[in-house]
PDB file of C-alpha atoms and ligand atoms in Angstrom:
ATOM      1  CA  MET K   1      79.412-169.515 -39.008  1.00 41.00           C
ATOM      2  CA  ALA K   2      82.226-170.969 -40.695  1.00 48.00           C
ATOM      3  CA  GLU K   3      81.557-174.094 -38.687  1.00 49.00           C
ATOM      4  CA  GLY K   4      78.225-174.177 -40.643  1.00 53.00           C
ATOM      5  CA  VAL K   5      79.202-173.770 -43.602  1.00 54.00           C
ATOM      6  CA  ALA K   6      81.892-176.334 -43.544  1.00 55.00           C
ATOM      7  CA  GLU K   7      79.184-178.768 -41.980  1.00 52.00           C
ATOM      8  CA  GLU K   8      77.049-178.019 -44.930  1.00 51.00           C
ATOM      9  CA  ARG K   9      79.758-178.955 -47.577  1.00 52.00           C
ATOM     10  CA  ALA K  10      80.650-181.977 -45.585  1.00 48.00           C
ATOM     11  CA  GLU K  11      77.056-182.813 -45.942  1.00 45.00           C
ATOM     12  CA  ARG K  12      76.613-182.524 -49.664  1.00 48.00           C
ATOM     13  CA  GLU K  13      80.354-184.181 -50.054  1.00 47.00           C
ATOM     14  CA  ARG K  14      78.701-187.379 -48.375  1.00 44.00           C
ATOM     15  CA  SER K  15      75.359-186.873 -50.294  1.00 45.00           C
ATOM     16  CA  VAL K  16      77.035-187.544 -53.413  1.00 59.00           C
ATOM     17  CA  ALA K  17      79.100-190.206 -52.149  1.00 79.00           C
ATOM     18  CA  VAL K  18      76.651-193.213 -53.667  1.00 91.00           C
ATOM     19  CA  PRO K  19      77.013-196.663 -52.657  1.00 91.00           C
ATOM     20  CA  LEU K  20      77.916-197.836 -56.372  1.00 92.00           C
ATOM     21  CA  THR K  21      79.622-196.014 -59.284  1.00 92.00           C
ATOM     22  CA  GLY K  22      81.291-197.395 -62.200  1.00 93.00           C
ATOM     23  CA  GLU K  23      78.004-198.434 -64.126  1.00 96.00           C
ATOM     24  CA  PRO K  24      76.878-197.112 -67.478  1.00 97.00           C
ATOM     25  CA  LEU K  25      75.762-193.585 -67.126  1.00 97.00           C
ATOM     26  CA  PRO K  26      71.866-194.182 -67.372  1.00 98.00           C
ATOM     27  CA  LEU K  27      72.040-196.160 -64.077  1.00 98.00           C
ATOM     28  CA  GLU K  28      74.434-193.941 -62.300  1.00 97.00           C
ATOM     29  CA  LEU K  29      71.971-191.441 -62.688  1.00 98.00           C
ATOM     30  CA  VAL K  30      69.246-193.793 -61.474  1.00 98.00           C
ATOM     31  CA  ASN K  31      71.416-194.965 -58.655  1.00 97.00           C
ATOM     32  CA  THR K  32      71.523-191.534 -56.924  1.00 97.00           C
ATOM     33  CA  THR K  33      68.628-192.750 -54.801  1.00 97.00           C
ATOM     34  CA  TYR K  34      69.482-195.739 -52.831  1.00 96.00           C
ATOM     35  CA  ILE K  35      68.709-197.104 -48.961  1.00 94.00           C
ATOM     36  CA  LYS K  36      71.243-196.457 -46.746  1.00 91.00           C
ATOM     37  CA  GLY K  37      71.116-199.319 -43.812  1.00 85.00           C
ATOM     38  CA  GLY K  38      69.489-202.364 -45.589  1.00 84.00           C
ATOM     39  CA  VAL K  39      65.694-203.671 -44.847  1.00 85.00           C
ATOM     40  CA  ARG K  40      65.106-201.020 -42.204  1.00 89.00           C
ATOM     41  CA  GLY K  41      67.184-198.223 -43.671  1.00 91.00           C
ATOM     42  CA  ARG K  42      66.063-194.895 -45.262  1.00 93.00           C
ATOM     43  CA  ARG K  43      66.136-193.591 -48.096  1.00 94.00           C
ATOM     44  CA  MET K  44      68.638-191.426 -49.499  1.00 96.00           C
ATOM     45  CA  ASP K  45      68.880-189.053 -52.818  1.00 96.00           C
ATOM     46  CA  ALA K  46      72.252-187.987 -53.540  1.00 96.00           C
ATOM     47  CA  LEU K  47      70.275-184.931 -55.878  1.00 97.00           C
ATOM     48  CA  ALA K  48      68.280-183.705 -53.070  1.00 96.00           C
ATOM     49  CA  ALA K  49      70.120-180.314 -52.437  1.00 95.00           C
ATOM     50  CA  GLY K  50      69.120-179.285 -55.424  1.00 97.00           C
ATOM     51  CA  PRO K  51      71.060-177.965 -58.620  1.00 97.00           C
ATOM     52  CA  GLU K  52      74.264-177.532 -57.002  1.00 97.00           C
ATOM     53  CA  ALA K  53      73.996-181.580 -56.043  1.00 96.00           C
ATOM     54  CA  LEU K  54      73.270-181.943 -59.840  1.00 97.00           C
ATOM     55  CA  ASP K  55      76.578-179.764 -60.666  1.00 97.00           C
ATOM     56  CA  SER K  56      78.671-182.194 -58.685  1.00 96.00           C
ATOM     57  CA  TRP K  57      77.357-185.442 -59.520  1.00 96.00           C
ATOM     58  CA  LEU K  58      78.186-184.401 -63.157  1.00 97.00           C
ATOM     59  CA  ALA K  59      81.404-183.322 -62.517  1.00 96.00           C
ATOM     60  CA  ALA K  60      82.377-186.627 -60.879  1.00 95.00           C
ATOM     61  CA  GLU K  61      80.874-188.875 -64.110  1.00 96.00           C
ATOM     62  CA  ARG K  62      82.231-185.866 -66.416  1.00 96.00           C
ATOM     63  CA  HIS K  63      84.758-188.350 -67.559  1.00 95.00           C
ATOM     64  CA  ARG K  64      82.549-191.092 -68.428  1.00 96.00           C
ATOM     65  CA  PHE K  65      80.578-188.788 -71.120  1.00 97.00           C
ATOM     66  CA  ALA K  66      82.180-188.560 -74.897  1.00 94.00           C
ATOM     67  CA  PRO K  67      84.793-185.842 -75.418  1.00 92.00           C
ATOM     68  CA  GLY K  68      82.150-183.634 -77.264  1.00 90.00           C
ATOM     69  CA  VAL K  69      79.649-183.537 -74.277  1.00 95.00           C
ATOM     70  CA  ALA K  70      82.512-183.751 -71.609  1.00 96.00           C
ATOM     71  CA  ASP K  71      84.259-180.540 -72.678  1.00 95.00           C
ATOM     72  CA  ALA K  72      80.802-178.543 -73.193  1.00 95.00           C
ATOM     73  CA  LEU K  73      80.067-180.168 -69.541  1.00 97.00           C
ATOM     74  CA  ALA K  74      83.448-179.040 -68.291  1.00 96.00           C
ATOM     75  CA  ALA K  75      83.020-175.452 -69.525  1.00 96.00           C
ATOM     76  CA  ALA K  76      79.081-175.438 -68.616  1.00 96.00           C
ATOM     77  CA  PRO K  77      77.788-172.674 -66.167  1.00 96.00           C
ATOM     78  CA  PRO K  78      76.041-174.353 -63.163  1.00 96.00           C
ATOM     79  CA  ALA K  79      72.734-176.208 -63.218  1.00 97.00           C
ATOM     80  CA  GLY K  80      69.676-174.081 -63.113  1.00 96.00           C
ATOM     81  CA  PRO K  81      66.374-174.997 -61.661  1.00 98.00           C
ATOM     82  CA  GLU K  82      64.869-175.890 -65.015  1.00 98.00           C
ATOM     83  CA  ARG K  83      67.576-178.666 -66.074  1.00 98.00           C
ATOM     84  CA  TYR K  84      67.517-179.660 -62.055  1.00 98.00           C
ATOM     85  CA  GLN K  85      63.974-180.732 -62.830  1.00 98.00           C
ATOM     86  CA  GLU K  86      64.590-182.673 -66.017  1.00 98.00           C
ATOM     87  CA  PHE K  87      67.052-184.415 -64.488  1.00 98.00           C
ATOM     88  CA  LEU K  88      65.163-185.377 -61.850  1.00 98.00           C
ATOM     89  CA  GLU K  89      62.207-186.262 -64.500  1.00 98.00           C
ATOM     90  CA  LEU K  90      64.505-188.319 -66.693  1.00 98.00           C
ATOM     91  CA  ARG K  91      65.813-190.391 -63.610  1.00 98.00           C
ATOM     92  CA  ARG K  92      62.012-191.369 -62.533  1.00 98.00           C
ATOM     93  CA  ALA K  93      61.656-192.389 -66.060  1.00 98.00           C
ATOM     94  CA  LEU K  94      64.911-194.322 -66.259  1.00 98.00           C
ATOM     95  CA  ARG K  95      64.236-195.887 -63.025  1.00 98.00           C
ATOM     96  CA  ALA K  96      60.897-196.948 -63.788  1.00 98.00           C
ATOM     97  CA  LEU K  97      62.068-198.414 -67.070  1.00 98.00           C
ATOM     98  CA  ALA K  98      64.967-200.411 -65.232  1.00 98.00           C
ATOM     99  CA  GLY K  99      62.390-201.620 -62.885  1.00 98.00           C
ATOM    100  CA  ALA K 100      60.291-202.994 -66.179  1.00 98.00           C
ATOM    101  CA  ARG K 101      63.137-204.594 -67.597  1.00 97.00           C
ATOM    102  CA  THR K 102      64.719-206.406 -65.109  1.00 97.00           C
ATOM    103  CA  SER K 103      60.897-207.774 -63.935  1.00 96.00           C
ATOM    104  CA  GLY K 104      59.733-208.696 -67.400  1.00 94.00           C
ATOM    105  CA  GLU K 105      57.104-206.170 -67.317  1.00 96.00           C
ATOM    106  CA  ALA K 106      56.223-203.983 -70.357  1.00 97.00           C
ATOM    107  CA  PRO K 107      57.529-200.372 -70.074  1.00 97.00           C
ATOM    108  CA  ASP K 108      55.449-197.759 -68.990  1.00 98.00           C
ATOM    109  CA  PRO K 109      54.657-195.470 -71.760  1.00 98.00           C
ATOM    110  CA  GLU K 110      54.995-192.038 -70.419  1.00 98.00           C
ATOM    111  CA  ALA K 111      58.913-193.259 -69.332  1.00 98.00           C
ATOM    112  CA  LEU K 112      59.492-194.670 -72.772  1.00 98.00           C
ATOM    113  CA  ALA K 113      58.104-190.697 -74.161  1.00 98.00           C
ATOM    114  CA  VAL K 114      60.365-188.880 -71.623  1.00 98.00           C
ATOM    115  CA  VAL K 115      63.749-191.076 -72.486  1.00 98.00           C
ATOM    116  CA  ASN K 116      62.583-190.986 -76.284  1.00 98.00           C
ATOM    117  CA  ALA K 117      62.123-186.999 -75.871  1.00 98.00           C
ATOM    118  CA  TYR K 118      65.600-186.556 -74.512  1.00 98.00           C
ATOM    119  CA  ALA K 119      67.344-189.324 -76.568  1.00 97.00           C
ATOM    120  CA  ARG K 120      66.549-186.829 -79.596  1.00 96.00           C
ATOM    121  CA  THR K 121      68.549-184.116 -78.013  1.00 94.00           C
ATOM    122  CA  ALA K 122      71.679-186.209 -78.469  1.00 94.00           C
ATOM    123  CA  ALA K 123      71.446-186.089 -82.430  1.00 93.00           C
ATOM    124  CA  ASP K 124      74.609-184.811 -84.169  1.00 92.00           C
ATOM    125  CA  TRP K 125      75.517-184.447 -87.576  1.00 94.00           C
ATOM    126  CA  ARG K 126      78.142-183.663 -89.774  1.00 95.00           C
ATOM    127  CA  GLU K 127      77.944-180.474 -92.015  1.00 96.00           C
ATOM    128  CA  LEU K 128      80.844-178.563 -94.564  1.00 97.00           C
ATOM    129  CA  ALA K 129      81.697-175.537 -92.600  1.00 96.00           C
ATOM    130  CA  PRO K 130      81.335-172.061 -94.507  1.00 94.00           C
ATOM    131  CA  GLY K 131      84.560-170.724 -95.947  1.00 95.00           C
ATOM    132  CA  PRO K 132      87.278-171.731 -99.307  1.00 96.00           C
ATOM    133  CA  GLU K 133      88.655-174.885 -97.658  1.00 95.00           C
ATOM    134  CA  PHE K 134      86.492-177.996 -97.676  1.00 97.00           C
ATOM    135  CA  ARG K 135      85.893-179.076 -93.927  1.00 97.00           C
ATOM    136  CA  ALA K 136      83.828-181.213 -92.094  1.00 97.00           C
ATOM    137  CA  VAL K 137      82.365-179.871 -89.083  1.00 93.00           C
ATOM    138  CA  VAL K 138      80.064-181.456 -86.208  1.00 90.00           C
ATOM    139  CA  ARG K 139      76.430-179.751 -85.820  1.00 92.00           C
ATOM    140  CA  ARG K 140      74.169-180.645 -82.583  1.00 92.00           C
ATOM    141  CA  ALA K 141      70.860-180.714 -81.794  1.00 90.00           C
ATOM    142  CA  VAL K 142      71.248-178.648 -78.625  1.00 93.00           C
ATOM    143  CA  GLU K 143      74.214-176.528 -77.581  1.00 92.00           C
ATOM    144  CA  ASP K 144      72.942-176.267 -73.710  1.00 96.00           C
ATOM    145  CA  PRO K 145      75.723-178.401 -72.204  1.00 97.00           C
ATOM    146  CA  LEU K 146      73.661-180.130 -69.690  1.00 98.00           C
ATOM    147  CA  ARG K 147      70.665-180.795 -72.545  1.00 97.00           C
ATOM    148  CA  LEU K 148      73.884-182.622 -74.033  1.00 97.00           C
ATOM    149  CA  ALA K 149      74.452-184.563 -71.144  1.00 98.00           C
ATOM    150  CA  LEU K 150      70.738-185.582 -70.994  1.00 98.00           C
ATOM    151  CA  GLY K 151      70.696-186.788 -74.573  1.00 98.00           C
ATOM    152  CA  ALA K 152      73.930-188.875 -74.013  1.00 98.00           C
ATOM    153  CA  ILE K 153      71.905-190.540 -71.136  1.00 98.00           C
ATOM    154  CA  SER K 154      68.797-190.990 -72.883  1.00 98.00           C
ATOM    155  CA  ALA K 155      70.809-192.330 -75.883  1.00 97.00           C
ATOM    156  CA  ALA K 156      72.879-194.536 -73.694  1.00 97.00           C
ATOM    157  CA  ALA K 157      69.765-195.857 -71.944  1.00 98.00           C
ATOM    158  CA  VAL K 158      67.840-196.834 -75.394  1.00 98.00           C
ATOM    159  CA  GLU K 159      71.254-199.064 -75.637  1.00 96.00           C
ATOM    160  CA  LEU K 160      70.825-200.195 -72.042  1.00 97.00           C
ATOM    161  CA  PHE K 161      67.427-201.547 -71.924  1.00 97.00           C
ATOM    162  CA  ALA K 162      67.319-202.434 -75.958  1.00 97.00           C
ATOM    163  CA  GLY K 163      71.072-203.308 -77.329  1.00 94.00           C
ATOM    164  CA  GLU K 164      72.850-206.358 -77.033  1.00 91.00           C
ATOM    165  CA  GLY K 165      73.746-206.762 -73.360  1.00 87.00           C
ATOM    166  CA  ALA K 166      70.296-205.858 -72.033  1.00 93.00           C
ATOM    167  CA  GLU K 167      70.042-209.315 -70.428  1.00 93.00           C
ATOM    168  CA  ARG K 168      73.001-208.278 -68.437  1.00 95.00           C
ATOM    169  CA  LEU K 169      71.041-205.686 -66.662  1.00 97.00           C
ATOM    170  CA  MET K 170      69.774-206.507 -62.861  1.00 97.00           C
ATOM    171  CA  ALA K 171      68.293-205.315 -60.012  1.00 97.00           C
ATOM    172  CA  CYS K 172      70.084-206.060 -56.525  1.00 97.00           C
ATOM    173  CA  PRO K 173      68.679-208.926 -55.110  1.00 94.00           C
ATOM    174  CA  ALA K 174      69.502-207.851 -51.675  1.00 94.00           C
ATOM    175  CA  PRO K 175      66.469-207.127 -49.134  1.00 92.00           C
ATOM    176  CA  GLY K 176      66.314-203.480 -48.938  1.00 92.00           C
ATOM    177  CA  CYS K 177      68.331-202.325 -51.789  1.00 95.00           C
ATOM    178  CA  ILE K 178      67.213-200.589 -54.756  1.00 96.00           C
ATOM    179  CA  LEU K 179      70.293-200.440 -56.913  1.00 97.00           C
ATOM    180  CA  TYR K 180      70.687-201.485 -60.454  1.00 98.00           C
ATOM    181  CA  PHE K 181      74.059-203.053 -62.097  1.00 97.00           C
ATOM    182  CA  VAL K 182      75.060-204.720 -65.021  1.00 97.00           C
ATOM    183  CA  ARG K 183      76.370-207.923 -64.238  1.00 95.00           C
ATOM    184  CA  THR K 184      79.968-207.775 -65.653  1.00 89.00           C
ATOM    185  CA  HIS K 185      80.726-210.882 -65.059  1.00 88.00           C
ATOM    186  CA  ALA K 186      78.506-214.278 -64.394  1.00 86.00           C
ATOM    187  CA  ARG K 187      79.054-214.672 -60.579  1.00 88.00           C
ATOM    188  CA  ARG K 188      78.579-211.088 -59.743  1.00 91.00           C
ATOM    189  CA  GLU K 189      75.110-211.461 -57.824  1.00 93.00           C
ATOM    190  CA  TRP K 190      74.888-208.372 -55.959  1.00 95.00           C
ATOM    191  CA  CYS K 191      75.510-204.494 -56.355  1.00 95.00           C
ATOM    192  CA  THR K 192      78.296-204.094 -54.223  1.00 93.00           C
ATOM    193  CA  VAL K 193      80.452-206.024 -51.636  1.00 91.00           C
ATOM    194  CA  GLY K 194      78.218-204.253 -49.120  1.00 90.00           C
ATOM    195  CA  CYS K 195      75.145-205.951 -49.859  1.00 93.00           C
ATOM    196  CA  GLY K 196      76.661-209.393 -50.534  1.00 91.00           C
ATOM    197  CA  ASN K 197      77.758-209.390 -47.001  1.00 91.00           C
ATOM    198  CA  ARG K 198      74.640-208.180 -45.417  1.00 89.00           C
ATOM    199  CA  VAL K 199      72.501-210.933 -46.662  1.00 89.00           C
ATOM    200  CA  ARG K 200      75.301-213.690 -46.088  1.00 89.00           C
ATOM    201  CA  VAL K 201      75.319-212.065 -42.320  1.00 88.00           C
ATOM    202  CA  ALA K 202      71.517-212.392 -42.434  1.00 84.00           C
ATOM    203  CA  ARG K 203      71.411-216.091 -43.635  1.00 86.00           C
ATOM    204  CA  HIS K 204      73.971-216.770 -41.108  1.00 86.00           C
ATOM    205  CA  SER K 205      72.057-215.415 -38.138  1.00 84.00           C
ATOM    206  CA  ARG K 206      69.023-217.315 -39.345  1.00 82.00           C
ATOM    207  CA  ARG K 207      70.692-220.394 -39.918  1.00 84.00           C
ATOM    208  CA  ALA K 208      72.060-219.675 -36.197  1.00 84.00           C
ATOM    209  CA  ARG K 209      68.658-219.362 -34.645  1.00 81.00           C
ATOM    210  CA  GLU K 210      67.213-222.075 -36.565  1.00 81.00           C
ATOM    211  CA  GLY K 211      69.674-224.597 -35.441  1.00 76.00           C
ATOM    212  CA  ASP K 212      68.549-223.067 -31.786  1.00 72.00           C
ATOM    213  CA  GLU K 213      65.147-223.804 -32.417  1.00 68.00           C
ATOM    214  CA  ALA K 214      66.008-227.352 -33.519  1.00 63.00           C
ATOM    215  CA  GLY K 215      68.212-227.949 -30.639  1.00 54.00           C
TER     216      GLY K 215
HETATM  217 ZN1  LIG H 301      72.677-203.818 -53.153  1.00 60.10          ZN
END
């Protein structure tokens, strides 16, 4: 029994250990689905285990959010099924838009509508606080920490796809890879060292085979 629980926990931890991190938040969410094992590999989903997996992911990414949102997330109750479905919906939309953005296709109107709807929940503004002193307070369109996170990721996506530097958004060109990254330096060709190595090994064995055939 205890062993089963430990195994289950290990499985969860492994499933959250995605191959690529450190990208802008919208890509971090998109990259929770990835292929393990290259061309003949299998599709993995770090969020597949349900709302708990989303909680783990948010805990790992919390420091990437603006302080107001990060603080709210730190105090957030566990994600319920509704917010979980919303994150999956946003992830699907972001993956569709990242695909369109990197292949030069027009964005899917439904995916745009999803991201734009969530982007509105990122809205905040300053108001004068009630009371004798003149003091400004920040008000937000929503208070729910997970909805704040959905809004923050969507607002970041608007910047990622349409802002300065959108040209540096890349789909990893390695066969059997579905990850996206921002080319932070001109020589970055692959999402990870792992993909670069895999492609080099494949090239090398192809050349060796062709060499054998020629000889
Ligand atoms: Zn890759």
